[in-house]
Amino acid sequence: MPPPALLQLDQVTIRFGGLTAVSAVDLAVTEGALVGLIGPNGAGKTTVFNLITGVYQPTAGTIALAGRPLAGLRPHRLAALGIARTFQNIRLFGSLSVLDQVLVACNLHRPTSPVQALVRLGAFQQGEAAMRQRAEELLGLFNLLRFRDQPARSLSYGDQRRLEIVRALATRPRLLLLDEPAAGMNPAEKQALIALIRQIHQEFKLTILLVEHSMRVVMGLCERVAVLDHGEKIAEGTPAEIQNHPAVIAAYLGVDHQTALTHH
Amino acid sequence: MQEFLQQLVNGLSLGAIYALIALGYTMVYGVLRFINFAHSEVFMVGAMTGWAVGRQLPQGTWWGGLVVLGAAMLVCALLGMTIERLVYRPLRGTATLNVLITAIGVSLLLQSVFQHPRVFGATPQLFPPVFPERNFALGGVALSSNQLVVIVVAALLMVGLELVVHRTRLGMAMRAVALNPQAAQLVGVNINAVIALTFALGSALAGAGGVLYALNYPTVEPLMGVMPGLKAFVAAVLGGIGSIPGAALGGLILGTVETFVGGSAWLSTYKDAIAFAVLILILLCRPTGLLGRVAPEKV
Amino acid sequence: MESKVQSPKSGIPGPHLALVGALLVAGGVGLCSDWIDPYHLDVLTNIGINVILAVSLNLVNGHTGQFSLGHAGFMSVGAYLAAAVTLNLAPRLFGPDGGAAGPTALLFLGALLAGGLAAALAGLLVGVPSLRLKGDYLAIVTLGFGQIIVVLFQNFEPLGGALGLNGIPPYTTVGWVLAWAAVAVFTVGCLVRSTYGRGFLAVRDDEVAAAALGLDPTRYKTVAFVVGAFFAGIAGGLYAHFRLTITPGGFDFTKSIEIVVMVILGGMGNTLGVILAAVLLTLLPEVLRPVAEYRMILYSLLLIGLMLVRPQGLFCFKRGRTN
Ligand SMILES: Nc1ncnc2c1ncn2[C@@H]1O[C@H](COP(=O)(O)OP(=O)(O)OP(=O)(O)O)[C@@H](O)[C@H]1O
Ligand SMILES: [Mg+2]
């Protein structure tokens, strides 16, 4: 019997009033995989992420991490279980510096207690120093260390997206969910991002689920791709299979007209 | 049973006043998303206007009462628009907390201006009986003409407001601004005018509320707005702030509950706490109030 | 912004040195108090109490972004409990003519701590159910709890009912107040300037993102609320033993609003600014005393004017923080 998938979605459905945003989606992501999740605008990709991270609870169906059902767990508990994410609409902390964004994420594995923050002796100072060092290493990996004391919002759009990835990595996740990490990047930046994602995937032994509109990024990175349309999973397979899948082509073509009307 | 009906009538007439004030909070919140703390002082100014005008008029006449009511509503509408124009408009777009503090400032200003001996002073004054006074008995339930006036006027004003909001262009513009100010502006709604008129409407209702309140508790003084204002605000939140029927419902519930509690020998000393206890209970079960929309935050 | 964490090399952490320094200054002022004009002492005591209130509320409103309007309620819990402790114990322990300095100081400290802890407990009881509400809803619920606390005191005869307590022993001195102010500033400052404490700011800036990083927003808010309530309780105890009379009405929501104004005027989350605002807003009514008739009018005009001219807070010289 194969080992259970790290992430397993089983008939997951969520409704917002009359709108079924995600409808009976099955998805299995094996440990160490790099899976793409694509679909036209409004297909429900971000909602799937919100379901996995506990922002929303599914109306029906179950989600499990390494065989453990996640129903009812709140987002911070899921983060503690090893799920980290980035956001499609960047959500950095407005008043924190670049370094502090990452330090704050180190809290999950913080060696010291809040009481020690008051006493501030030996262990506390070592702990703070260790976290700082780790945060700086991660920033260095993404070439963001030069901005360490700047407020995050002074960074370029692409850098902000990459900072969100650093922040997510600082929680030492097993499963990383990236929501359109390449949005707003130019081709050169996209190329660099592909290399970087590949690097962290290997270096940190991560399992990655990636939502992306840029086919270049998806095709360049993913071993498997799942396609959502109107909340339903319409196809799954290797990038090559997906590209020629009639349902996928229909979904993208069919929706193009609609998107023009309703989404922009 | 008779006792119960009597309390119900008393409660409804108090609740109707809370509802009138609560509407102003809710309307302003609807379009600007902030708590206009100065609203309770607009209410006070309404009562003061009624007092000043009422003293000049022959007492106990229907027309005199209506003139007093109209004058208070007019003065308050102007006051509300002035406050909006001078203070809130320049602050539009800044953090809500700043606007809130400014509102508190305006509220303190109005209180202290009226507390100045040359303006009014701190001593409470008797409110003249501007409406004819008569007591009715309906199957054992005593109803004073003032209570009747309160209930009838409040009901008429609320129906009127409902018509304005749902049947007129102004109402449509108000709802548009409440939903999405930018989009409303794009389709040609004059936001400034809509907001000014919202303030005028809400303040006029508070002015009417002030006169009606003063009629039944027949004194006026500069701090008289604080408690009713606070409770009306509670009523607005209770009903779901931003929702007009919610404000009316919240006001009626609050007035009724408070009257019943005040009437019971056991609990009467806890009367002022009841409004808040009810509010807290309801919010803990329904975090956006009774009729407030529940919108999960989009991520 | 506050990116300077303790450098790991130094032996005694800097904040501790600052605290010890501040405590020494407080003690010094306390010792010199015989030579200071009593009116100035009163003003200074008032300032100290307001600094404690404002800095502790700043942890809740400023750093954690939870708009609480019930601070005066927690202050009243501390005031009543501390006063009840000294009123009941002092005559028994020291007889009618007061005790020696040492034992009274110990009793006072105990009373203050009891008041602070009771307020913290009240903070926990209020905070746990209400902190899942947001923004204005939280504001009104905390306001409601504050008012309920006032009404409960009004109806609780053993603590004087609506008349309140009087004849409270005059234990509060400038030294005590300044020392507690130093402790409050130190505690809030150290909490916030640590990796743990950045969580308060993160929760304020973006709750969803903070939770996604494993920070429990409810937990942070509750901690902020409880610590804030504790110091409000301490301030209440100091206030009671300074005024010698307390009534429930003195702790109603106008008092809460006064403290909120200090926090906002100081620039939310900006500790130094909040301290300065507390000083300024305590001094302002004193300065306006000669024009007593127009005092409140001027005060409110100033408040409005400041908000129009400096919406980012009076003492915030960095970029305005709009949220
Ligand atoms: N909290 C919510 N309340 C109501 N509807 C929602 C909510 N969240 C998402 N939706 C709806 O669910 C549908 C799917 O949205 P989702 O954001 O998941 O799409 P997406 O695939 O991520 O699209 P995009 O490529 O534009 O990011 C949309 O119609 C959206 O309006
Ligand atoms: Mg999306």
XYZ file of N, CA and C in Angstrom, chain A residues 60-247:
564
model
N -18.758 20.724 3.147
C -18.788 19.264 3.147
C -17.415 18.762 2.734
N -17.131 17.485 3.040
C -15.862 16.907 2.656
C -14.813 17.043 3.743
N -13.688 16.360 3.549
C -12.644 16.391 4.577
C -11.295 16.719 3.959
N -10.464 17.319 4.779
C -9.092 17.619 4.397
C -8.213 16.952 5.447
N -7.140 16.297 5.006
C -6.263 15.644 5.974
C -4.813 15.962 5.655
N -4.029 16.112 6.696
C -2.593 16.322 6.532
C -1.896 15.100 7.120
N -1.159 14.386 6.292
C -0.488 13.158 6.712
C -1.465 12.241 7.442
N -2.661 12.127 6.895
C -3.650 11.216 7.461
C -4.455 11.806 8.602
N -4.086 12.966 9.091
C -4.798 13.553 10.223
C -5.861 14.529 9.726
N -7.123 14.292 10.056
C -8.168 15.208 9.587
C -8.008 16.591 10.214
N -8.255 17.623 9.417
C -7.992 18.975 9.891
C -9.249 19.725 10.276
N -10.387 19.040 10.252
C -11.647 19.745 10.480
C -11.623 20.493 11.806
N -12.087 21.721 11.780
C -12.261 22.498 13.010
C -11.006 23.163 13.526
N -9.846 22.828 12.952
C -8.626 23.469 13.455
C -8.526 24.896 12.922
N -8.105 25.809 13.798
C -8.005 27.193 13.357
C -6.657 27.443 12.695
N -6.561 28.512 11.898
C -5.376 28.719 11.074
C -4.046 28.608 11.823
N -3.973 29.166 13.023
C -2.659 29.134 13.671
C -2.271 27.723 14.095
N -3.290 26.874 14.349
C -2.976 25.487 14.698
C -2.476 24.756 13.452
N -3.058 25.074 12.320
C -2.626 24.430 11.087
C -1.208 24.855 10.734
N -0.900 26.107 11.007
C 0.472 26.553 10.779
C 1.419 25.758 11.662
N 0.998 25.498 12.900
C 1.850 24.733 13.800
C 2.026 23.296 13.310
N 1.028 22.804 12.573
C 1.153 21.447 12.029
C 2.053 21.425 10.793
N 2.443 22.579 10.309
C 3.390 22.588 9.203
C 2.823 23.064 7.874
N 1.691 23.777 7.905
C 1.170 24.332 6.661
C 1.500 25.824 6.630
N 2.173 26.273 5.591
C 2.457 27.704 5.463
C 1.968 28.151 4.104
N 1.720 29.448 3.964
C 1.176 29.917 2.703
C 1.650 31.337 2.411
N 1.481 31.709 1.154
C 1.586 33.121 0.799
C 0.212 33.541 0.297
N 0.023 34.843 0.166
C -1.301 35.344 -0.204
C -1.270 35.957 -1.594
N -2.377 35.780 -2.288
C -2.469 36.347 -3.634
C -2.387 37.872 -3.600
N -3.179 38.468 -2.699
C -3.063 39.911 -2.480
C -2.136 40.082 -1.295
N -0.942 40.522 -1.572
C 0.134 40.503 -0.575
C -0.335 40.978 0.792
N -0.019 40.206 1.815
C -0.427 40.581 3.168
C 0.783 40.647 4.076
N 1.654 41.579 3.804
C 2.776 41.804 4.724
C 2.289 42.711 5.841
N 3.043 42.757 6.938
C 2.642 43.586 8.069
C 3.105 45.017 7.845
N 2.137 45.919 7.774
C 2.427 47.288 7.369
C 3.448 48.015 8.221
N 3.514 47.703 9.505
C 4.388 48.522 10.341
C 5.688 47.806 10.706
N 5.920 46.623 10.151
C 7.141 45.902 10.529
C 8.197 46.025 9.434
N 9.451 46.021 9.874
C 10.543 46.056 8.912
C 10.655 44.690 8.238
N 11.461 44.642 7.194
C 11.636 43.390 6.455
C 12.111 42.283 7.390
N 13.084 42.587 8.222
C 13.597 41.560 9.128
C 12.516 41.125 10.115
N 11.766 42.089 10.635
C 10.742 41.761 11.632
C 9.639 40.879 11.056
N 9.342 41.057 9.771
C 8.337 40.191 9.141
C 8.740 38.739 9.315
N 10.042 38.499 9.145
C 10.518 37.122 9.191
C 10.653 36.675 10.643
N 11.143 37.590 11.494
C 11.296 37.236 12.909
C 9.965 36.829 13.520
N 8.935 37.562 13.152
C 7.635 37.294 13.737
C 7.193 35.864 13.383
N 7.601 35.418 12.206
C 7.239 34.065 11.795
C 8.058 33.025 12.544
N 9.212 33.428 13.077
C 10.035 32.492 13.854
C 9.387 32.151 15.183
N 8.360 32.909 15.581
C 7.688 32.684 16.851
C 7.197 31.261 17.016
N 6.844 30.647 15.901
C 6.249 29.319 15.967
C 7.213 28.349 16.633
N 8.499 28.555 16.418
C 9.468 27.658 17.049
C 10.372 28.458 17.962
N 9.755 29.382 18.655
C 10.517 30.291 19.506
C 11.054 29.538 20.723
N 12.350 29.710 20.992
C 12.911 28.992 22.129
C 12.605 29.650 23.474
N 12.111 30.885 23.485
C 11.922 31.572 24.767
C 10.462 31.947 24.982
N 10.131 32.181 26.251
C 8.744 32.492 26.589
C 8.565 33.994 26.730
N 7.312 34.447 26.683
C 7.077 35.883 26.851
C 7.575 36.411 28.196
N 7.525 35.579 29.222
C 8.015 36.051 30.522
C 9.500 36.368 30.420
N 10.215 35.529 29.639
C 11.638 35.805 29.457
C 11.867 37.121 28.726
N 10.868 37.541 27.956
C 11.006 38.821 27.266
C 11.093 39.950 28.275
N 10.535 39.726 29.455
C 10.631 40.743 30.497
C 11.936 40.621 31.256
N 12.328 39.392 31.545
C 13.538 39.206 32.353
C 14.780 39.447 31.504
N 14.742 38.987 30.256
C 15.799 39.287 29.295
C 17.174 38.836 29.736
N 17.290 37.640 30.279
C 18.627 37.181 30.641
C 19.036 36.060 29.706
N 20.275 35.605 29.875
C 20.917 34.550 29.088
C 20.104 33.906 27.987
N 19.238 32.994 28.354
C 18.537 32.188 27.350
C 17.767 33.065 26.371
N 17.171 34.127 26.899
C 16.384 34.995 26.042
C 17.263 35.617 24.968
N 18.407 36.126 25.421
C 19.260 36.813 24.457
C 19.817 35.846 23.424
N 20.154 34.628 23.886
C 20.630 33.640 22.913
C 19.517 33.290 21.935
N 18.342 33.117 22.476
C 17.208 32.763 21.630
C 16.954 33.827 20.581
N 16.934 35.080 21.040
C 16.692 36.173 20.091
C 17.783 36.180 19.021
N 19.029 35.970 19.457
C 20.131 36.013 18.502
C 20.007 34.887 17.493
N 19.603 33.709 17.982
C 19.496 32.571 17.071
C 18.412 32.826 16.026
N 17.280 33.356 16.489
C 16.191 33.608 15.552
C 16.600 34.650 14.517
N 17.321 35.621 15.005
C 17.778 36.665 14.121
C 18.689 36.125 13.039
N 19.553 35.248 13.488
C 20.502 34.687 12.532
C 19.751 33.894 11.464
N 18.800 33.108 11.907
C 18.033 32.297 10.968
C 17.275 33.186 9.986
N 16.662 34.229 10.536
C 15.903 35.137 9.681
C 16.827 35.771 8.651
N 18.010 36.126 9.092
C 18.927 36.783 8.151
C 19.405 35.812 7.082
N 19.627 34.560 7.502
C 20.028 33.560 6.506
C 18.959 33.423 5.425
N 17.713 33.298 5.875
C 16.623 33.131 4.915
C 16.525 34.338 3.996
N 16.643 35.518 4.574
C 16.578 36.722 3.748
C 17.722 36.733 2.745
N 18.882 36.287 3.204
C 20.046 36.255 2.321
C 19.803 35.338 1.136
N 19.193 34.191 1.424
C 18.901 33.221 0.371
C 18.074 33.863 -0.743
N 17.173 34.763 -0.363
C 16.299 35.403 -1.339
C 16.830 36.767 -1.763
N 18.061 37.031 -1.342
C 18.702 38.282 -1.738
C 17.905 39.504 -1.245
N 17.342 39.379 -0.053
C 16.546 40.481 0.482
C 17.214 41.107 1.699
N 18.384 40.590 2.057
C 19.017 41.043 3.295
C 19.352 42.525 3.244
N 19.607 43.004 2.028
C 19.978 44.429 1.941
C 18.830 45.342 2.356
N 17.608 44.825 2.392
C 16.471 45.673 2.791
C 16.105 45.498 4.259
N 16.940 44.791 5.034
C 16.452 44.255 6.308
C 15.766 45.277 7.205
N 16.241 46.512 7.262
C 15.630 47.462 8.197
C 14.600 48.380 7.539
N 14.323 48.149 6.276
C 13.328 49.001 5.622
C 11.923 48.490 5.903
N 10.946 49.389 5.890
C 9.576 48.894 6.008
C 9.225 48.071 4.767
N 8.465 47.004 4.979
C 8.227 46.057 3.895
C 7.548 46.712 2.704
N 6.711 47.724 2.973
C 5.940 48.241 1.842
C 6.788 49.109 0.917
N 8.035 49.402 1.327
C 8.882 50.173 0.420
C 9.514 49.269 -0.633
N 9.324 47.955 -0.509
C 9.908 47.033 -1.487
C 9.105 47.022 -2.778
N 9.775 46.574 -3.836
C 9.047 46.425 -5.092
C 8.057 45.276 -4.956
N 7.114 45.258 -5.864
C 6.057 44.252 -5.835
C 6.640 42.838 -5.819
N 7.581 42.591 -6.712
C 8.184 41.267 -6.795
C 8.905 40.908 -5.506
N 9.623 41.873 -4.953
C 10.341 41.613 -3.705
C 9.375 41.337 -2.563
N 8.250 42.042 -2.570
C 7.265 41.776 -1.521
C 6.751 40.344 -1.616
N 6.531 39.888 -2.847
C 6.058 38.513 -3.024
C 7.103 37.532 -2.504
N 8.363 37.830 -2.802
C 9.405 36.904 -2.360
C 9.573 36.971 -0.849
N 9.366 38.167 -0.283
C 9.446 38.284 1.169
C 8.361 37.445 1.837
N 7.203 37.397 1.204
C 6.142 36.551 1.782
C 6.567 35.092 1.791
N 7.302 34.684 0.766
C 7.772 33.292 0.759
C 8.775 33.078 1.892
N 9.680 34.041 2.082
C 10.653 33.917 3.170
C 9.912 33.785 4.498
N 8.921 34.626 4.664
C 8.174 34.631 5.910
C 7.509 33.275 6.141
N 6.958 32.731 5.080
C 6.319 31.421 5.213
C 7.361 30.354 5.558
N 8.541 30.447 4.932
C 9.575 29.449 5.200
C 10.053 29.504 6.640
N 10.008 30.697 7.227
C 10.507 30.857 8.595
C 9.685 30.059 9.593
N 8.482 29.636 9.207
C 7.688 28.817 10.126
C 8.066 27.345 10.019
N 9.093 27.012 9.239
C 9.545 25.626 9.008
C 8.391 24.725 8.585
N 7.777 25.014 7.446
C 6.609 24.215 7.045
C 7.004 22.871 6.433
N 6.031 21.956 6.405
C 6.169 20.741 5.594
C 5.516 20.991 4.246
N 4.402 21.698 4.316
C 3.622 21.945 3.106
C 3.572 23.448 2.878
N 3.985 23.863 1.692
C 3.980 25.293 1.388
C 2.977 25.567 0.274
N 2.083 26.494 0.506
C 1.085 26.858 -0.491
C 1.443 28.222 -1.052
N 1.683 28.287 -2.350
C 2.069 29.561 -2.963
C 0.932 30.034 -3.865
N 0.377 31.198 -3.560
C -0.748 31.710 -4.346
C -0.255 32.780 -5.313
N -0.110 32.400 -6.557
C 0.363 33.291 -7.624
C 1.645 34.026 -7.253
N 2.707 33.289 -6.959
C 3.950 33.944 -6.548
C 4.578 34.788 -7.656
N 4.275 34.505 -8.905
C 4.936 35.222 -9.990
C 4.120 36.401 -10.503
N 2.946 36.631 -9.876
C 2.097 37.709 -10.387
C 2.852 39.028 -10.349
N 2.771 39.768 -11.418
C 3.401 41.082 -11.473
C 4.897 41.063 -11.695
N 5.463 39.880 -11.995
C 6.911 39.841 -12.222
C 7.205 39.867 -13.722
N 8.365 40.403 -14.071
C 8.765 40.377 -15.481
C 9.424 39.037 -15.798
N 9.634 38.730 -17.071
C 10.135 37.398 -17.439
C 11.431 37.023 -16.725
N 12.343 37.965 -16.580
C 13.614 37.642 -15.922
C 13.361 37.268 -14.464
N 12.509 38.059 -13.817
C 12.196 37.767 -12.412
C 11.521 36.409 -12.285
N 10.634 36.115 -13.247
C 9.944 34.828 -13.214
C 10.949 33.687 -13.308
N 11.918 33.849 -14.208
C 12.930 32.821 -14.392
C 13.674 32.593 -13.083
N 14.045 33.698 -12.427
C 14.772 33.589 -11.163
C 13.895 32.929 -10.106
N 12.612 33.275 -10.127
C 11.695 32.708 -9.130
C 11.584 31.204 -9.303
N 11.522 30.767 -10.578
C 11.442 29.322 -10.828
C 12.637 28.615 -10.205
N 13.807 29.180 -10.433
C 15.018 28.560 -9.878
C 14.962 28.532 -8.357
N 14.475 29.637 -7.784
C 14.435 29.755 -6.332
C 13.462 28.755 -5.720
N 12.289 28.627 -6.324
C 11.306 27.681 -5.788
C 11.857 26.277 -5.865
N 12.517 25.999 -6.971
C 13.099 24.676 -7.115
C 14.143 24.443 -6.015
N 14.921 25.477 -5.748
C 15.974 25.355 -4.742
C 15.395 25.096 -3.348
N 14.401 25.911 -2.938
C 13.868 25.702 -1.589
C 13.125 24.383 -1.506
N 12.518 23.978 -2.606
C 11.820 22.704 -2.628
C 12.759 21.576 -2.237
N 13.964 21.627 -2.791
C 14.924 20.571 -2.480
C 15.591 20.790 -1.127
N 16.056 22.012 -0.921
C 16.859 22.292 0.267
C 16.066 22.064 1.549
N 14.801 22.492 1.573
C 14.003 22.371 2.802
C 13.088 21.150 2.774
N 13.277 20.274 1.762
C 12.451 19.061 1.647
C 10.967 19.395 1.781
N 10.526 20.331 0.978
C 9.158 20.815 1.080
C 8.227 20.073 0.138
N 6.968 20.097 0.492
C 5.918 19.742 -0.451
C 5.267 21.056 -0.845
N 5.136 21.307 -2.142
C 4.629 22.611 -2.554
C 3.383 22.449 -3.415
N 2.374 23.251 -3.088
C 1.202 23.363 -3.944
C 1.188 24.788 -4.461
N 1.095 24.928 -5.784
C 1.350 26.216 -6.402
C 0.167 26.642 -7.261
N -0.390 27.814 -6.963
C -1.409 28.396 -7.841
C -0.714 29.421 -8.716
N -0.927 29.331 -10.006
C -0.217 30.282 -10.854
C -0.942 30.425 -12.178
N -0.996 31.649 -12.672
C -1.579 31.870 -13.993
C -0.528 31.766 -15.086
N 0.725 32.040 -14.706
C 1.777 32.011 -15.708
C 2.110 30.568 -16.061
N 1.729 30.167 -17.276
C 1.956 28.792 -17.704
C 3.444 28.463 -17.703
N 4.244 29.492 -17.952
C 5.676 29.248 -17.986
C 6.142 28.719 -16.646
N 5.691 29.372 -15.592
C 6.103 28.955 -14.264
C 5.553 27.563 -13.953
N 4.286 27.351 -14.257
C 3.683 26.061 -13.939
C 4.396 24.947 -14.706
N 4.559 25.146 -15.996
C 5.177 24.099 -16.811
C 6.629 23.888 -16.421
N 7.265 24.987 -15.986
C 8.679 24.874 -15.639
C 8.907 24.167 -14.317
N 7.910 24.145 -13.459
C 8.141 23.666 -12.097
C 7.430 22.362 -11.750
N 6.189 22.237 -12.199
C 5.331 21.241 -11.578
C 5.466 19.876 -12.216
N 5.391 18.861 -11.333
C 5.382 17.487 -11.824
C 3.957 17.089 -12.208
N 3.039 17.600 -11.418
C 1.630 17.314 -11.715
C 0.850 18.612 -11.638
N -0.264 18.658 -12.368
C -1.097 19.853 -12.366
C -2.557 19.428 -12.225
N -3.285 20.143 -11.363
C -4.732 19.928 -11.267
C -5.417 21.185 -11.775
N -6.534 21.004 -12.463
C -7.221 22.151 -13.055
C -8.603 22.302 -12.447
N -8.886 23.528 -11.977
C -10.213 23.834 -11.442
C -10.948 24.718 -12.429
N -12.263 24.509 -12.489
C -13.098 25.427 -13.248
C -14.447 25.483 -12.558
N -14.929 26.673 -12.290
C -16.191 26.831 -11.566
C -16.244 25.961 -10.318
N -15.137 25.879 -9.619
C -15.125 25.146 -8.368
C -14.970 23.649 -8.506
N -14.982 23.138 -9.736
C -14.852 21.696 -9.901
C -13.506 21.355 -10.486
N -12.994 20.190 -10.077
C -11.730 19.759 -10.672
C -12.053 19.089 -11.997
N -11.534 19.686 -13.091
C -11.907 19.131 -14.391
C -10.793 18.287 -14.984
N -9.589 18.374 -14.449
C -8.527 17.538 -15.005
C -7.374 17.476 -14.039
N -6.563 16.416 -14.173
C -5.341 16.331 -13.396
C -4.366 15.464 -14.166
N -3.090 15.841 -14.149
C -2.118 15.031 -14.868
C -0.797 15.748 -14.986
N 0.069 15.235 -15.855
C 1.346 15.910 -16.068
C 1.074 17.182 -16.867
N 2.021 18.127 -16.808
C 1.815 19.371 -17.555
C 1.476 19.115 -19.022
N 2.165 18.153 -19.622
C 1.919 17.900 -21.043
C 0.487 17.406 -21.271
N 0.057 16.491 -20.397
C -1.315 15.977 -20.541
C -2.329 17.112 -20.407
N -2.092 17.974 -19.430
C -3.033 19.046 -19.159
C -3.150 19.988 -20.354
N -1.996 20.288 -20.945
C -1.995 21.270 -22.023
C -2.881 20.854 -23.196
N -3.003 19.528 -23.368
C -3.793 19.065 -24.513
C -5.154 18.537 -24.121
N -5.496 18.737 -22.864
C -6.758 18.196 -22.367
C -7.924 19.036 -22.900
N -8.868 18.409 -23.600
C -9.941 19.206 -24.227
C -10.749 20.018 -23.211
N -11.037 19.430 -22.049
C -11.852 20.149 -21.070
C -11.130 21.411 -20.601
